[in-house]
JSON list of C-alpha atoms in Angstrom, two decimals:
[
{"chain": "A", "resi": 1, "resn": "VAL", "atom": "CA", "xyz": [-17.79, -4.04, 26.08]},
{"chain": "A", "resi": 2, "resn": "VAL", "atom": "CA", "xyz": [-18.99, -5.67, 22.81]},
{"chain": "A", "resi": 3, "resn": "VAL", "atom": "CA", "xyz": [-19.26, -1.95, 21.50]},
{"chain": "A", "resi": 4, "resn": "VAL", "atom": "CA", "xyz": [-15.73, -1.28, 22.98]},
{"chain": "A", "resi": 5, "resn": "GLU", "atom": "CA", "xyz": [-14.17, -4.62, 21.75]},
{"chain": "A", "resi": 6, "resn": "VAL", "atom": "CA", "xyz": [-15.09, -3.48, 17.86]},
{"chain": "A", "resi": 7, "resn": "LEU", "atom": "CA", "xyz": [-14.19, 0.49, 18.31]},
{"chain": "A", "resi": 8, "resn": "VAL", "atom": "CA", "xyz": [-11.41, -0.52, 18.95]},
{"chain": "A", "resi": 9, "resn": "ILE", "atom": "CA", "xyz": [-10.70, -3.24, 16.26]},
{"chain": "A", "resi": 10, "resn": "VAL", "atom": "CA", "xyz": [-12.22, -0.75, 13.73]},
{"chain": "A", "resi": 11, "resn": "VAL", "atom": "CA", "xyz": [-9.25, 1.85, 14.99]},
{"chain": "A", "resi": 12, "resn": "VAL", "atom": "CA", "xyz": [-6.61, -0.65, 14.63]},
{"chain": "A", "resi": 13, "resn": "ILE", "atom": "CA", "xyz": [-7.88, -1.57, 11.23]},
{"chain": "A", "resi": 14, "resn": "VAL", "atom": "CA", "xyz": [-7.28, 2.09, 9.92]},
{"chain": "A", "resi": 15, "resn": "LEU", "atom": "CA", "xyz": [-4.34, 2.51, 11.44]},
{"chain": "A", "resi": 16, "resn": "VAL", "atom": "CA", "xyz": [-2.73, 0.02, 10.31]},
{"chain": "A", "resi": 17, "resn": "GLU", "atom": "CA", "xyz": [-4.54, 0.59, 6.36]},
{"chain": "A", "resi": 18, "resn": "VAL", "atom": "CA", "xyz": [-3.61, 4.27, 6.82]},
{"chain": "A", "resi": 19, "resn": "LEU", "atom": "CA", "xyz": [0.39, 2.99, 7.40]},
{"chain": "A", "resi": 20, "resn": "VAL", "atom": "CA", "xyz": [0.81, 0.73, 5.22]},
{"chain": "A", "resi": 21, "resn": "ALA", "atom": "CA", "xyz": [-0.66, 2.52, 2.39]},
{"chain": "A", "resi": 22, "resn": "ALA", "atom": "CA", "xyz": [0.94, 5.46, 3.22]},
{"chain": "A", "resi": 23, "resn": "GLY", "atom": "CA", "xyz": [4.18, 3.85, 3.58]},
{"chain": "A", "resi": 24, "resn": "VAL", "atom": "CA", "xyz": [3.78, 2.29, 0.18]},
{"chain": "A", "resi": 25, "resn": "VAL", "atom": "CA", "xyz": [3.02, 5.18, -1.26]},
{"chain": "A", "resi": 26, "resn": "VAL", "atom": "CA", "xyz": [5.96, 7.49, -0.37]},
{"chain": "A", "resi": 27, "resn": "VAL", "atom": "CA", "xyz": [8.27, 4.47, -1.30]},
{"chain": "A", "resi": 28, "resn": "ALA", "atom": "CA", "xyz": [6.66, 4.00, -4.48]},
{"chain": "A", "resi": 29, "resn": "VAL", "atom": "CA", "xyz": [7.15, 8.04, -4.60]},
{"chain": "A", "resi": 30, "resn": "VAL", "atom": "CA", "xyz": [11.14, 7.53, -4.13]},
{"chain": "A", "resi": 31, "resn": "VAL", "atom": "CA", "xyz": [11.56, 5.07, -5.97]},
{"chain": "A", "resi": 32, "resn": "GLN", "atom": "CA", "xyz": [9.80, 6.85, -8.81]},
{"chain": "A", "resi": 33, "resn": "VAL", "atom": "CA", "xyz": [12.05, 10.03, -8.41]},
{"chain": "A", "resi": 34, "resn": "ILE", "atom": "CA", "xyz": [15.18, 7.75, -8.52]},
{"chain": "A", "resi": 35, "resn": "VAL", "atom": "CA", "xyz": [13.90, 5.93, -11.36]},
{"chain": "A", "resi": 36, "resn": "VAL", "atom": "CA", "xyz": [13.38, 9.10, -13.32]},
{"chain": "A", "resi": 37, "resn": "VAL", "atom": "CA", "xyz": [16.50, 10.82, -12.45]},
{"chain": "A", "resi": 38, "resn": "LEU", "atom": "CA", "xyz": [18.65, 7.53, -12.68]},
{"chain": "A", "resi": 39, "resn": "LEU", "atom": "CA", "xyz": [16.70, 7.67, -16.97]},
{"chain": "A", "resi": 40, "resn": "VAL", "atom": "CA", "xyz": [17.33, 11.05, -17.28]},
{"chain": "A", "resi": 41, "resn": "VAL", "atom": "CA", "xyz": [21.07, 10.51, -16.58]},
{"chain": "A", "resi": 42, "resn": "ALA", "atom": "CA", "xyz": [21.94, 7.28, -18.57]},
{"chain": "A", "resi": 43, "resn": "ALA", "atom": "CA", "xyz": [19.61, 7.97, -21.21]},
{"chain": "A", "resi": 44, "resn": "GLY", "atom": "CA", "xyz": [19.67, 11.62, -22.43]},
{"chain": "A", "resi": 45, "resn": "VAL", "atom": "CA", "xyz": [17.22, 10.89, -24.78]},
{"chain": "A", "resi": 46, "resn": "VAL", "atom": "CA", "xyz": [14.07, 12.52, -24.38]},
{"chain": "A", "resi": 47, "resn": "VAL", "atom": "CA", "xyz": [11.57, 10.74, -25.78]},
{"chain": "A", "resi": 48, "resn": "VAL", "atom": "CA", "xyz": [13.00, 7.80, -24.42]},
{"chain": "A", "resi": 49, "resn": "VAL", "atom": "CA", "xyz": [13.04, 9.06, -21.08]},
{"chain": "A", "resi": 50, "resn": "VAL", "atom": "CA", "xyz": [9.34, 10.48, -21.10]},
{"chain": "A", "resi": 51, "resn": "VAL", "atom": "CA", "xyz": [7.68, 7.01, -22.53]},
{"chain": "A", "resi": 52, "resn": "VAL", "atom": "CA", "xyz": [9.96, 4.72, -20.64]},
{"chain": "A", "resi": 53, "resn": "VAL", "atom": "CA", "xyz": [9.12, 6.86, -16.87]},
{"chain": "A", "resi": 54, "resn": "ILE", "atom": "CA", "xyz": [5.17, 6.55, -18.00]},
{"chain": "A", "resi": 55, "resn": "VAL", "atom": "CA", "xyz": [5.51, 3.03, -18.16]},
{"chain": "A", "resi": 56, "resn": "VAL", "atom": "CA", "xyz": [8.09, 2.64, -15.30]},
{"chain": "A", "resi": 57, "resn": "VAL", "atom": "CA", "xyz": [5.14, 5.02, -12.97]},
{"chain": "A", "resi": 58, "resn": "ILE", "atom": "CA", "xyz": [2.05, 3.05, -14.24]},
{"chain": "A", "resi": 59, "resn": "VAL", "atom": "CA", "xyz": [3.39, -0.33, -13.24]},
{"chain": "A", "resi": 60, "resn": "ILE", "atom": "CA", "xyz": [4.69, 0.57, -10.31]},
{"chain": "A", "resi": 61, "resn": "ASP", "atom": "CA", "xyz": [1.53, 2.56, -9.23]},
{"chain": "A", "resi": 62, "resn": "VAL", "atom": "CA", "xyz": [-0.09, -0.59, -10.89]},
{"chain": "A", "resi": 63, "resn": "VAL", "atom": "CA", "xyz": [1.48, -2.83, -8.55]},
{"chain": "A", "resi": 64, "resn": "VAL", "atom": "CA", "xyz": [1.20, -0.45, -5.44]},
{"chain": "A", "resi": 65, "resn": "VAL", "atom": "CA", "xyz": [-2.75, -0.67, -5.68]},
{"chain": "A", "resi": 66, "resn": "VAL", "atom": "CA", "xyz": [-2.16, -4.54, -6.02]},
{"chain": "A", "resi": 67, "resn": "VAL", "atom": "CA", "xyz": [-0.34, -4.62, -2.38]},
{"chain": "A", "resi": 68, "resn": "VAL", "atom": "CA", "xyz": [-1.61, -2.07, -0.65]},
{"chain": "A", "resi": 69, "resn": "VAL", "atom": "CA", "xyz": [-5.22, -4.31, -2.14]},
{"chain": "A", "resi": 70, "resn": "ILE", "atom": "CA", "xyz": [-3.68, -7.73, -0.80]},
{"chain": "A", "resi": 71, "resn": "ILE", "atom": "CA", "xyz": [-2.36, -6.15, 2.50]},
{"chain": "A", "resi": 72, "resn": "ASP", "atom": "CA", "xyz": [-5.89, -4.83, 2.92]},
{"chain": "A", "resi": 73, "resn": "VAL", "atom": "CA", "xyz": [-7.70, -7.88, 2.64]},
{"chain": "A", "resi": 74, "resn": "GLY", "atom": "CA", "xyz": [-5.39, -10.17, 4.76]},
{"chain": "A", "resi": 75, "resn": "VAL", "atom": "CA", "xyz": [-5.39, -7.72, 7.67]},
{"chain": "A", "resi": 76, "resn": "GLU", "atom": "CA", "xyz": [-9.26, -7.77, 7.38]},
{"chain": "A", "resi": 77, "resn": "VAL", "atom": "CA", "xyz": [-9.42, -11.73, 7.46]},
{"chain": "A", "resi": 78, "resn": "VAL", "atom": "CA", "xyz": [-7.26, -12.10, 10.29]},
{"chain": "A", "resi": 79, "resn": "VAL", "atom": "CA", "xyz": [-9.03, -9.29, 12.31]},
{"chain": "A", "resi": 80, "resn": "VAL", "atom": "CA", "xyz": [-12.53, -10.70, 11.45]},
{"chain": "A", "resi": 81, "resn": "GLU", "atom": "CA", "xyz": [-11.08, -14.00, 12.64]},
{"chain": "A", "resi": 82, "resn": "LEU", "atom": "CA", "xyz": [-9.61, -12.83, 15.91]},
{"chain": "A", "resi": 83, "resn": "VAL", "atom": "CA", "xyz": [-13.32, -11.05, 16.47]},
{"chain": "A", "resi": 84, "resn": "VAL", "atom": "CA", "xyz": [-14.80, -14.26, 16.07]},
{"chain": "A", "resi": 85, "resn": "ILE", "atom": "CA", "xyz": [-11.46, -15.96, 18.19]},
{"chain": "A", "resi": 86, "resn": "VAL", "atom": "CA", "xyz": [-12.57, -13.31, 20.77]},
{"chain": "A", "resi": 87, "resn": "GLN", "atom": "CA", "xyz": [-16.26, -13.68, 20.43]},
{"chain": "A", "resi": 88, "resn": "VAL", "atom": "CA", "xyz": [-16.36, -17.62, 21.15]},
{"chain": "A", "resi": 89, "resn": "VAL", "atom": "CA", "xyz": [-14.00, -17.04, 24.41]},
{"chain": "A", "resi": 90, "resn": "VAL", "atom": "CA", "xyz": [-16.13, -14.81, 25.84]}
]
């Protein structure tokens, strides 16, 4: 029974992490594309656009990684607490 509970919990954690990561990455990519297009249209200066885009992309990627890590840790902490509660109750 305990093994089954642990397996279910692990599967849920993995699913949540994958969904969160995938969602965040998709959003980040979309935002990057939009930003690139807007900058190219607005500026028209190739050098400026390239530099700005590189900076923006790096910043977005860093933010995404941080967010994913925070969510990841948060989810795992909550799940661990739930597991402890379940075990205590049982």
